[in-house]
């Protein structure tokens, strides 16, 4: 007999579900929610994917920039906005055409790594997550992306 642990619902906040397990903690770091009341589940069974991660953050609603960061590293995630214990909005983060001041260019010679210039990347492949630096034109794949 398998025992099941129940996690209490949050009254208000955000639930990020269907996260690839290997990036669950990276999302916690990116969102800088270490001081928030949160619940993290990793390597949970999923009917849609073999394994998944989930993050519940009480009393926090994501900004557009935070949602874009999630779209870059966890495009399969779903975001649920909770108000008064009810799911009022459920959506998948959408990768914008242009990603500004979120990702660090991996080219050490890029002007963004040597001058006070905000980074800007064009999304060249939404499915496989590939972005191209506006300045040095380096193409960066999902596994190489460094969030600022």
mmCIF file of C-alpha atoms in Angstrom:
data_model
loop_
_atom_site.group_PDB
_atom_site.id
_atom_site.type_symbol
_atom_site.label_atom_id
_atom_site.label_comp_id
_atom_site.label_asym_id
_atom_site.label_seq_id
_atom_site.Cartn_x
_atom_site.Cartn_y
_atom_site.Cartn_z
ATOM 1 C CA UNK A 1 0.000 0.000 0.000
ATOM 2 C CA UNK A 2 1.399 3.376 -1.055
ATOM 3 C CA UNK A 3 1.084 6.231 1.404
ATOM 4 C CA UNK A 4 0.260 9.632 0.055
ATOM 5 C CA UNK A 5 1.210 12.938 1.601
ATOM 6 C CA UNK A 6 -1.189 15.843 1.176
ATOM 7 C CA UNK A 7 0.098 19.372 0.776
ATOM 8 C CA UNK A 8 -2.221 22.092 2.032
ATOM 9 C CA UNK A 9 -3.741 24.455 -0.513
ATOM 10 C CA UNK A 10 -2.617 28.074 -0.558
ATOM 11 C CA UNK A 11 -5.156 30.860 -0.050
ATOM 12 C CA UNK A 12 -3.480 33.304 -2.438
ATOM 13 C CA UNK A 13 -0.417 33.021 -4.606
ATOM 14 C CA UNK A 14 1.038 31.105 -7.506
ATOM 15 C CA UNK A 15 1.414 27.428 -8.320
ATOM 16 C CA UNK A 16 3.921 26.459 -10.994
ATOM 17 C CA UNK A 17 3.227 22.915 -12.176
ATOM 18 C CA UNK A 18 4.584 20.516 -14.826
ATOM 19 C CA UNK A 19 8.148 21.721 -14.330
ATOM 20 C CA UNK A 20 10.906 19.460 -15.677
ATOM 21 C CA UNK A 21 12.326 18.001 -12.429
ATOM 22 C CA UNK A 22 15.899 19.015 -13.224
ATOM 23 C CA UNK A 23 15.017 22.747 -13.265
ATOM 24 C CA UNK A 24 12.630 22.938 -10.302
ATOM 25 C CA UNK A 25 15.220 24.337 -7.891
ATOM 26 C CA UNK A 26 16.609 26.600 -10.610
ATOM 27 C CA UNK A 27 13.191 28.275 -10.808
ATOM 28 C CA UNK A 28 13.226 28.807 -7.039
ATOM 29 C CA UNK A 29 16.633 30.485 -7.409
ATOM 30 C CA UNK A 30 15.603 32.572 -10.420
ATOM 31 C CA UNK A 31 12.459 33.833 -8.695
ATOM 32 C CA UNK A 32 14.428 34.462 -5.478
ATOM 33 C CA UNK A 33 11.602 33.139 -3.302
ATOM 34 C CA UNK A 34 13.822 31.683 -0.576
ATOM 35 C CA UNK A 35 12.128 33.789 2.103
ATOM 36 C CA UNK A 36 8.577 33.138 0.895
ATOM 37 C CA UNK A 37 6.277 30.463 2.238
ATOM 38 C CA UNK A 38 6.655 27.794 -0.406
ATOM 39 C CA UNK A 39 6.173 24.135 -1.083
ATOM 40 C CA UNK A 40 8.450 22.310 -3.518
ATOM 41 C CA UNK A 41 7.822 18.888 -4.985
ATOM 42 C CA UNK A 42 10.343 17.162 -7.229
ATOM 43 C CA UNK A 43 10.268 13.952 -9.234
ATOM 44 C CA UNK A 44 6.535 13.570 -8.702
ATOM 45 C CA UNK A 45 4.616 11.194 -10.914
ATOM 46 C CA UNK A 46 2.883 12.825 -13.851
ATOM 47 C CA UNK A 47 0.370 11.449 -16.305
ATOM 48 C CA UNK A 48 1.461 13.989 -18.925
ATOM 49 C CA UNK A 49 5.224 13.593 -18.371
ATOM 50 C CA UNK A 50 7.039 10.789 -16.577
ATOM 51 C CA UNK A 51 8.194 13.018 -13.735
ATOM 52 C CA UNK A 52 7.526 16.630 -12.834
ATOM 53 C CA UNK A 53 8.218 19.328 -10.318
ATOM 54 C CA UNK A 54 5.765 21.689 -8.648
ATOM 55 C CA UNK A 55 6.247 24.916 -6.691
ATOM 56 C CA UNK A 56 3.556 26.596 -4.575
ATOM 57 C CA UNK A 57 4.353 30.153 -3.500
ATOM 58 C CA UNK A 58 2.003 31.779 -1.004
ATOM 59 C CA UNK A 59 1.106 35.454 -1.447
ATOM 60 C CA UNK A 60 3.278 35.931 -4.553
ATOM 61 C CA UNK A 61 2.078 36.792 -8.032
ATOM 62 C CA UNK A 62 4.597 36.630 -10.861
ATOM 63 C CA UNK A 63 5.659 39.610 -12.920
ATOM 64 C CA UNK A 64 5.875 39.410 -16.704
ATOM 65 C CA UNK A 65 9.664 39.238 -16.417
ATOM 66 C CA UNK A 66 9.459 36.307 -13.988
ATOM 67 C CA UNK A 67 6.991 34.531 -16.275
ATOM 68 C CA UNK A 68 9.378 35.057 -19.215
ATOM 69 C CA UNK A 69 12.228 33.530 -17.201
ATOM 70 C CA UNK A 70 10.107 30.443 -16.564
ATOM 71 C CA UNK A 71 9.196 30.243 -20.271
ATOM 72 C CA UNK A 72 12.886 30.144 -21.159
ATOM 73 C CA UNK A 73 13.909 27.301 -18.842
ATOM 74 C CA UNK A 74 10.621 25.425 -18.351
ATOM 75 C CA UNK A 75 8.414 25.850 -21.435
ATOM 76 C CA UNK A 76 6.214 22.885 -20.396
ATOM 77 C CA UNK A 77 5.275 24.523 -17.091
ATOM 78 C CA UNK A 78 1.796 25.738 -16.270
ATOM 79 C CA UNK A 79 1.160 28.671 -13.984
ATOM 80 C CA UNK A 80 -1.921 28.842 -11.775
ATOM 81 C CA UNK A 81 -2.952 32.060 -10.044
ATOM 82 C CA UNK A 82 -4.778 31.329 -6.788
ATOM 83 C CA UNK A 83 -7.112 33.798 -5.039
ATOM 84 C CA UNK A 84 -9.261 32.853 -2.046
ATOM 85 C CA UNK A 85 -8.294 29.180 -2.579
ATOM 86 C CA UNK A 86 -9.661 29.252 -6.147
ATOM 87 C CA UNK A 87 -7.750 28.834 -9.373
ATOM 88 C CA UNK A 88 -8.608 32.118 -11.144
ATOM 89 C CA UNK A 89 -6.169 31.898 -14.041
ATOM 90 C CA UNK A 90 -4.230 28.986 -15.510
ATOM 91 C CA UNK A 91 -1.823 29.467 -18.385
ATOM 92 C CA UNK A 92 1.398 28.274 -19.950
ATOM 93 C CA UNK A 93 4.163 30.855 -20.098
ATOM 94 C CA UNK A 94 4.761 32.051 -23.639
ATOM 95 C CA UNK A 95 8.225 32.842 -24.847
ATOM 96 C CA UNK A 96 8.270 36.388 -26.286
ATOM 97 C CA UNK A 97 9.883 37.184 -29.646
ATOM 98 C CA UNK A 98 12.512 39.305 -27.884
ATOM 99 C CA UNK A 99 14.069 38.558 -24.488
ATOM 100 C CA UNK A 100 15.530 41.687 -22.912
ATOM 101 C CA UNK A 101 17.784 41.946 -19.858
ATOM 102 C CA UNK A 102 16.950 38.435 -18.601
ATOM 103 C CA UNK A 103 19.640 36.208 -20.141
ATOM 104 C CA UNK A 104 23.418 36.620 -19.974
ATOM 105 C CA UNK A 105 25.312 36.220 -23.248
ATOM 106 C CA UNK A 106 27.770 33.320 -23.151
ATOM 107 C CA UNK A 107 30.219 35.087 -25.469
ATOM 108 C CA UNK A 108 32.906 36.632 -23.218
ATOM 109 C CA UNK A 109 33.702 39.161 -25.978
ATOM 110 C CA UNK A 110 30.099 40.364 -26.326
ATOM 111 C CA UNK A 111 29.629 44.048 -25.535
ATOM 112 C CA UNK A 112 27.003 43.115 -22.922
ATOM 113 C CA UNK A 113 29.730 41.400 -20.883
ATOM 114 C CA UNK A 114 32.147 44.319 -21.152
ATOM 115 C CA UNK A 115 30.022 47.481 -21.144
ATOM 116 C CA UNK A 116 26.896 48.540 -19.206
ATOM 117 C CA UNK A 117 24.548 47.427 -21.997
ATOM 118 C CA UNK A 118 21.318 45.522 -21.399
ATOM 119 C CA UNK A 119 21.191 42.154 -23.101
ATOM 120 C CA UNK A 120 18.755 41.557 -25.934
ATOM 121 C CA UNK A 121 18.077 38.218 -27.591
ATOM 122 C CA UNK A 122 15.850 37.237 -30.485
ATOM 123 C CA UNK A 123 14.054 33.932 -30.151
ATOM 124 C CA UNK A 124 15.006 31.923 -33.234
ATOM 125 C CA UNK A 125 13.479 28.568 -32.223
ATOM 126 C CA UNK A 126 10.607 28.524 -29.724
ATOM 127 C CA UNK A 127 10.183 24.751 -29.745
ATOM 128 C CA UNK A 128 13.798 23.883 -28.928
ATOM 129 C CA UNK A 129 14.474 27.194 -27.128
ATOM 130 C CA UNK A 130 17.280 28.827 -29.093
ATOM 131 C CA UNK A 131 17.993 32.515 -28.785
ATOM 132 C CA UNK A 132 20.351 34.812 -30.703
ATOM 133 C CA UNK A 133 22.225 37.743 -29.183
ATOM 134 C CA UNK A 134 21.298 41.037 -30.803
ATOM 135 C CA UNK A 135 24.876 42.317 -30.501
ATOM 136 C CA UNK A 136 27.317 39.488 -31.200
ATOM 137 C CA UNK A 137 24.785 37.176 -32.928
ATOM 138 C CA UNK A 138 25.787 34.137 -30.873
ATOM 139 C CA UNK A 139 23.042 31.508 -30.819
ATOM 140 C CA UNK A 140 22.477 29.958 -27.405
ATOM 141 C CA UNK A 141 20.557 26.728 -26.822
ATOM 142 C CA UNK A 142 18.358 25.880 -23.833
ATOM 143 C CA UNK A 143 21.126 23.995 -22.007
ATOM 144 C CA UNK A 144 23.543 26.948 -22.309
ATOM 145 C CA UNK A 145 21.142 29.686 -21.195
ATOM 146 C CA UNK A 146 22.214 31.600 -18.092
ATOM 147 C CA UNK A 147 19.518 33.686 -16.427
ATOM 148 C CA UNK A 148 20.797 36.985 -14.986
#
